[in-house]
PDB file of C-alpha atoms in Angstrom:
ATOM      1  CA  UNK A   1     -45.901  20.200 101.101  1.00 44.00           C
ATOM      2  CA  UNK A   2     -45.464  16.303 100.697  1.00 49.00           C
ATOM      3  CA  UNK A   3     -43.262  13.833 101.133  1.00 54.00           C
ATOM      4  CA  UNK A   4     -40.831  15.149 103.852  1.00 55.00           C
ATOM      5  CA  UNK A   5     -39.873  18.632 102.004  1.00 57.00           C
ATOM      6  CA  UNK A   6     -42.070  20.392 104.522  1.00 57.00           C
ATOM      7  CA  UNK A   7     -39.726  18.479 107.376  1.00 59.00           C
ATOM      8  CA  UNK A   8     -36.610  19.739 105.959  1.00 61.00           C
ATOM      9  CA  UNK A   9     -37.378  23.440 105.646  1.00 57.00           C
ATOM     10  CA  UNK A  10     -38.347  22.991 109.045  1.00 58.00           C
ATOM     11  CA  UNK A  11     -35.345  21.597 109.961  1.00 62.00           C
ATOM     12  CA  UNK A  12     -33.547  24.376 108.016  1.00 60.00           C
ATOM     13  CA  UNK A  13     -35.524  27.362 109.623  1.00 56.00           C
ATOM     14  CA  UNK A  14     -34.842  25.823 113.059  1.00 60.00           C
ATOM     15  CA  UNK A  15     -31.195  25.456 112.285  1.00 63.00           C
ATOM     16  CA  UNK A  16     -31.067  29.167 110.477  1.00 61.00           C
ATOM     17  CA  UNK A  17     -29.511  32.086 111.923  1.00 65.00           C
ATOM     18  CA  UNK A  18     -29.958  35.663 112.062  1.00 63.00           C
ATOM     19  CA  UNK A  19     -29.245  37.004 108.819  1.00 65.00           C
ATOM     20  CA  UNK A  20     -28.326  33.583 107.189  1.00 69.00           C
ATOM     21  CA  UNK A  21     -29.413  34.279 103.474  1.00 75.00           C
ATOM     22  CA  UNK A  22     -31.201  30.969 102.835  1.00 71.00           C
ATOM     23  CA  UNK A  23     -33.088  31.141 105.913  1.00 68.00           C
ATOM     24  CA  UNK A  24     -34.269  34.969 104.352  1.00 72.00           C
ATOM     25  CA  UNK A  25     -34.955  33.355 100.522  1.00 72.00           C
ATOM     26  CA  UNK A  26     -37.256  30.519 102.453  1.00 70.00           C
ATOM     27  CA  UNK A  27     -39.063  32.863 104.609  1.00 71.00           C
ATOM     28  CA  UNK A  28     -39.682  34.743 101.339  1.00 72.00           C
ATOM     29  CA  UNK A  29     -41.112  31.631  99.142  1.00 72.00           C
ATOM     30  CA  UNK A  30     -43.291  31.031 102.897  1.00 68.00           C
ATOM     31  CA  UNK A  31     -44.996  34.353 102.194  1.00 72.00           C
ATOM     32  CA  UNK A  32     -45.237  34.376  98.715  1.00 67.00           C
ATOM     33  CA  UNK A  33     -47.181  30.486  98.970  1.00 64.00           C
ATOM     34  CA  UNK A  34     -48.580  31.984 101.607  1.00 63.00           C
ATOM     35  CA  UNK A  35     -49.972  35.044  99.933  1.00 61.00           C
ATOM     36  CA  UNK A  36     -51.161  33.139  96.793  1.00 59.00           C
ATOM     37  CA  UNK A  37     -53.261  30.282  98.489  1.00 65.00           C
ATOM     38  CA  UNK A  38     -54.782  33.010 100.307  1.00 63.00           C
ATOM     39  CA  UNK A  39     -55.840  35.270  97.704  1.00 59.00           C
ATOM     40  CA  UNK A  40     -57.121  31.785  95.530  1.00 60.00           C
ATOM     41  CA  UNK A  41     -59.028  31.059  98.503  1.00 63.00           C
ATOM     42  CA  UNK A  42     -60.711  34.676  98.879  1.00 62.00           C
ATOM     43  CA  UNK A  43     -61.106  34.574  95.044  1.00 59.00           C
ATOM     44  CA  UNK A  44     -62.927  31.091  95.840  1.00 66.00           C
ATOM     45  CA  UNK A  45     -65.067  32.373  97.861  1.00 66.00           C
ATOM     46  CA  UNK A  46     -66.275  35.599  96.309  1.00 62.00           C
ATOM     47  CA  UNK A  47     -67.360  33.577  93.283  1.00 61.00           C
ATOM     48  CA  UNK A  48     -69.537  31.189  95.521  1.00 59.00           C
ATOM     49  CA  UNK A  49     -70.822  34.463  97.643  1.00 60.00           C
ATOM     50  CA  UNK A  50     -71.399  36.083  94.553  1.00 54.00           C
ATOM     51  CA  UNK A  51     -73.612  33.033  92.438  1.00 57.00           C
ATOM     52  CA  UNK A  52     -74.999  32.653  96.000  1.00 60.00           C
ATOM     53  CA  UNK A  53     -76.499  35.891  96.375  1.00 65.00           C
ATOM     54  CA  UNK A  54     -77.009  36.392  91.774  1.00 76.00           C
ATOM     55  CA  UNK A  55     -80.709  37.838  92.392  1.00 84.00           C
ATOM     56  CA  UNK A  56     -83.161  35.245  90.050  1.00 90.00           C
ATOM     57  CA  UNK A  57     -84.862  36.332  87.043  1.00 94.00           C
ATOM     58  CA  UNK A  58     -87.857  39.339  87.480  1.00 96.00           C
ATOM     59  CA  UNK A  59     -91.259  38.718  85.374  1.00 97.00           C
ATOM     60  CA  UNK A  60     -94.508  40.443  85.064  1.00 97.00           C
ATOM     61  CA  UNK A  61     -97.576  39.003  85.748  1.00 97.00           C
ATOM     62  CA  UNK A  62    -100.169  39.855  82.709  1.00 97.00           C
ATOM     63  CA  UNK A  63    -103.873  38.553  84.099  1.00 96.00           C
ATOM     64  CA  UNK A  64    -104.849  35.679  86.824  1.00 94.00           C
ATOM     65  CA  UNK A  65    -106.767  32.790  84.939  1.00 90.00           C
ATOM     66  CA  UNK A  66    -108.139  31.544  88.120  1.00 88.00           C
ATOM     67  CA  UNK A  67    -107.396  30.903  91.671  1.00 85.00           C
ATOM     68  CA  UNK A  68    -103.995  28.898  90.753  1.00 90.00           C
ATOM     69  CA  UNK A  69    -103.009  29.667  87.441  1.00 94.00           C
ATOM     70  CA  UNK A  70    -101.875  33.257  85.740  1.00 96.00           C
ATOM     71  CA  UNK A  71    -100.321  34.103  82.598  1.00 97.00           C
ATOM     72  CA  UNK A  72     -96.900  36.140  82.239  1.00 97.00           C
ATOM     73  CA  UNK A  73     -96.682  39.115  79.743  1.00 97.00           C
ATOM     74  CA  UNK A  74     -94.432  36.854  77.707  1.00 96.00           C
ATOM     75  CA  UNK A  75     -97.480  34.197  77.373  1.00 96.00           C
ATOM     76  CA  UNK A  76     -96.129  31.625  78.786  1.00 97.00           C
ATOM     77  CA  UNK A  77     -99.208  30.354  81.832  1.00 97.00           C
ATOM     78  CA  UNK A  78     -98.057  29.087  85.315  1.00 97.00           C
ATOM     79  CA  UNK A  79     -99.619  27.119  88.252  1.00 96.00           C
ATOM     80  CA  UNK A  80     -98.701  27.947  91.660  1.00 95.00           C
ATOM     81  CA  UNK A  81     -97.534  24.759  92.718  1.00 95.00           C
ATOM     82  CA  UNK A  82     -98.027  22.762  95.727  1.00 94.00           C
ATOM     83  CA  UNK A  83    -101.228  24.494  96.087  1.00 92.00           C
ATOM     84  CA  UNK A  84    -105.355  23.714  94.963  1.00 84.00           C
ATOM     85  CA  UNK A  85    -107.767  26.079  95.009  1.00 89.00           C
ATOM     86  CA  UNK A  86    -112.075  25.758  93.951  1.00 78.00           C
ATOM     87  CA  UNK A  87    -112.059  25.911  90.154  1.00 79.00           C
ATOM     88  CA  UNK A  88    -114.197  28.567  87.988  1.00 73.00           C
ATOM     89  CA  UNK A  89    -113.965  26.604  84.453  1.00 74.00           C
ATOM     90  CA  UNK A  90    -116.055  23.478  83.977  1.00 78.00           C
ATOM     91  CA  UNK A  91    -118.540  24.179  86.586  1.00 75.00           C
ATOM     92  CA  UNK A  92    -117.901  26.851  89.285  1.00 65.00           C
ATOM     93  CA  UNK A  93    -117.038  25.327  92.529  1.00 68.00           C
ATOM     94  CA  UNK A  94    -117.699  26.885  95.888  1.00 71.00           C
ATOM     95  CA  UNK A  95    -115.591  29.903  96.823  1.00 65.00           C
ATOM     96  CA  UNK A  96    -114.130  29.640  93.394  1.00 69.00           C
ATOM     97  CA  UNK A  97    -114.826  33.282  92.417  1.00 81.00           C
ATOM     98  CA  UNK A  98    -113.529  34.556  95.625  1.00 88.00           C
ATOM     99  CA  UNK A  99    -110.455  32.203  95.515  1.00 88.00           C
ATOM    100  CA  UNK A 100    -109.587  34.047  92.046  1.00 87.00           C
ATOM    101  CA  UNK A 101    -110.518  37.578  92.978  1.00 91.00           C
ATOM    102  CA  UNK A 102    -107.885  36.998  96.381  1.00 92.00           C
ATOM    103  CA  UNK A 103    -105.257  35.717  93.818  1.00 92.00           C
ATOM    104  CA  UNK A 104    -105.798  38.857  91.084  1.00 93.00           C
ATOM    105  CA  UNK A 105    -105.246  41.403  94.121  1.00 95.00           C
ATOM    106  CA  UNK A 106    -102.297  39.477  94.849  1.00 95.00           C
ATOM    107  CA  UNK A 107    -101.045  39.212  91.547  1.00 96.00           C
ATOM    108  CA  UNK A 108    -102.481  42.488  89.483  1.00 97.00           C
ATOM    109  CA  UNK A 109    -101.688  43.142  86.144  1.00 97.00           C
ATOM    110  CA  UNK A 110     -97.812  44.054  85.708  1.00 97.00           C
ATOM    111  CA  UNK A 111     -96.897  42.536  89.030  1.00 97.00           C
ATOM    112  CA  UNK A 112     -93.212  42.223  89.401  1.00 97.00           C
ATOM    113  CA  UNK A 113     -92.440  38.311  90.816  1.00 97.00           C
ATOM    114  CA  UNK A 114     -89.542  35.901  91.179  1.00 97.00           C
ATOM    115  CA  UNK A 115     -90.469  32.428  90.032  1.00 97.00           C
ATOM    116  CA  UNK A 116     -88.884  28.796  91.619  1.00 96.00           C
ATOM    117  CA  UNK A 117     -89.122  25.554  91.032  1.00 94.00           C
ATOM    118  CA  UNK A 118     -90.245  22.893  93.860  1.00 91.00           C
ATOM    119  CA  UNK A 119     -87.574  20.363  93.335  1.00 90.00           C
ATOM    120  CA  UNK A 120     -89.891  16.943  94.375  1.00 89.00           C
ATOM    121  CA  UNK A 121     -92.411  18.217  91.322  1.00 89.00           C
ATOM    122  CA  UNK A 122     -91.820  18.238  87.392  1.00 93.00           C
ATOM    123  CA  UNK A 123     -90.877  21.567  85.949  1.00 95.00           C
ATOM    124  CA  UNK A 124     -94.456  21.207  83.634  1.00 95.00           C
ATOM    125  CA  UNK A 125     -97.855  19.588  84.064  1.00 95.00           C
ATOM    126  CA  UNK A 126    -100.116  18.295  81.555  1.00 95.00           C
ATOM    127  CA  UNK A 127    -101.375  21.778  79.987  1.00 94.00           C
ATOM    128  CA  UNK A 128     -97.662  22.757  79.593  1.00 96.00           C
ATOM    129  CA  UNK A 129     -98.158  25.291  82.826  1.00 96.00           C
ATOM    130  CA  UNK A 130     -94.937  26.083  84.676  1.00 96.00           C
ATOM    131  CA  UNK A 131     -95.128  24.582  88.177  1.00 96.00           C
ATOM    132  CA  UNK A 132     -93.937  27.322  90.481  1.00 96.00           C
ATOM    133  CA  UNK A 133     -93.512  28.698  93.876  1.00 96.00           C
ATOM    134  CA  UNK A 134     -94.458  33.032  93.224  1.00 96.00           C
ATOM    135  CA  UNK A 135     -93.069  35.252  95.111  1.00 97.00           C
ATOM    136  CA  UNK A 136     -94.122  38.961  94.740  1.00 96.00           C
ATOM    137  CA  UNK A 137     -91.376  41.574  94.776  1.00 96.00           C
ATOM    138  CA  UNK A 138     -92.819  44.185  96.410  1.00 95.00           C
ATOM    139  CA  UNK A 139     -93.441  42.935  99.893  1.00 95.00           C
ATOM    140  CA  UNK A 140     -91.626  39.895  99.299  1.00 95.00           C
ATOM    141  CA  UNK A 141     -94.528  37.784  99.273  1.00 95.00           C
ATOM    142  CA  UNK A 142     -95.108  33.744  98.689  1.00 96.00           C
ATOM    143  CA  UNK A 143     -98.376  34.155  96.823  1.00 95.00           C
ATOM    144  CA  UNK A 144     -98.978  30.326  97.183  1.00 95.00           C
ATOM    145  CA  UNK A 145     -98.470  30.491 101.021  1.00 94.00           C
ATOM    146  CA  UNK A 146    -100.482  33.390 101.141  1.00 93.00           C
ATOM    147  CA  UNK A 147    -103.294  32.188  99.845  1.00 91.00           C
ATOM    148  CA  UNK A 148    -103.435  29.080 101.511  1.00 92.00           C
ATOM    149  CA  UNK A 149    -103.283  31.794 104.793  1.00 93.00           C
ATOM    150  CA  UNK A 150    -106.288  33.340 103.279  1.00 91.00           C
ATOM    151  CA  UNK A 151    -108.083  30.338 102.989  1.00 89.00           C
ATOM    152  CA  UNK A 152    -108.340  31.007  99.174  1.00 89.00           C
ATOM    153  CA  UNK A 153    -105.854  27.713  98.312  1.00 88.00           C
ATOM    154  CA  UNK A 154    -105.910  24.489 100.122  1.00 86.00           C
ATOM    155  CA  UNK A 155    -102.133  22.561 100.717  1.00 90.00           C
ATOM    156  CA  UNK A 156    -102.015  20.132  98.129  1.00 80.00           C
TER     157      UNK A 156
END
């Protein structure tokens, strides 16, 4: 309350007594304010609790291109971001067939995942890859952070 209402009902429920009826009808308004900033601020709340906890999109992985790069089952190719490991195209670098092999048994055919984005990095490169962090469902494993534990991915 503003201005020096909130004073004056004061006032009025200090002055008030027993049984005096406009004492009882401001004691009711109290509770029904009361009641109704409470309940919009539980509402509040379960709406933020509940986009909070909203569970992000599931994909499938369809088939590892290399160490760093798979394709989804809708097409669409992504590059684990944040992440480099030996290439197998354009001249096969060393540990590049291994690197690849540790990321298919990570990421076999019809893998569930959760994709996110690393927010310092675009949401594309170059080859029009999603840049993303993987994290496989069952387990609930980082797939980049695991195979940089490996030794299969270097930071990048």
């Amino acid at each position: 309350m503003t201005g020096g209402g909130g004073n004056r009902i004061i006032r009025a429920m200090a002055d008030a007594r027993p049984g005096d009826t406009r004492a009882r009808q401001i004691r009711g308004r109290l509770r029904v304010a009361l009641l109704a900033t409470t309940l919009v601020a539980l509402l509040v709340l379960a709406l933020s609790a509940a986009r909070a906890v909203a569970a992000p999109p599931v994909y499938r992985s369809d088939h590892v291109s290399d160490g760093d790069t798979f394709v989804l089952r809708n097409g669409q190719r992504v590059r684990l971001v944040q992440i480099d490991t030996p290439e197998i195209f354009f001249g096969v670098e060393c540990y590049g067939r291994q690197a690849s092999a540790r990321a298919k048994a990570l990421l076999p055919p019809g893998t569930r995942i959760n994709l996110f984005m690393e927010p310092a990095t675009d949401r594309m490169d170059e080859f029009g890859r999603l840049l993303r962090y993987v994290v496989r469902i069952q387990g609930n494993v980082n797939v980049n952070l695991r195979l940089v534990a490996l030794g299969a991915a270097a930071p990048y």
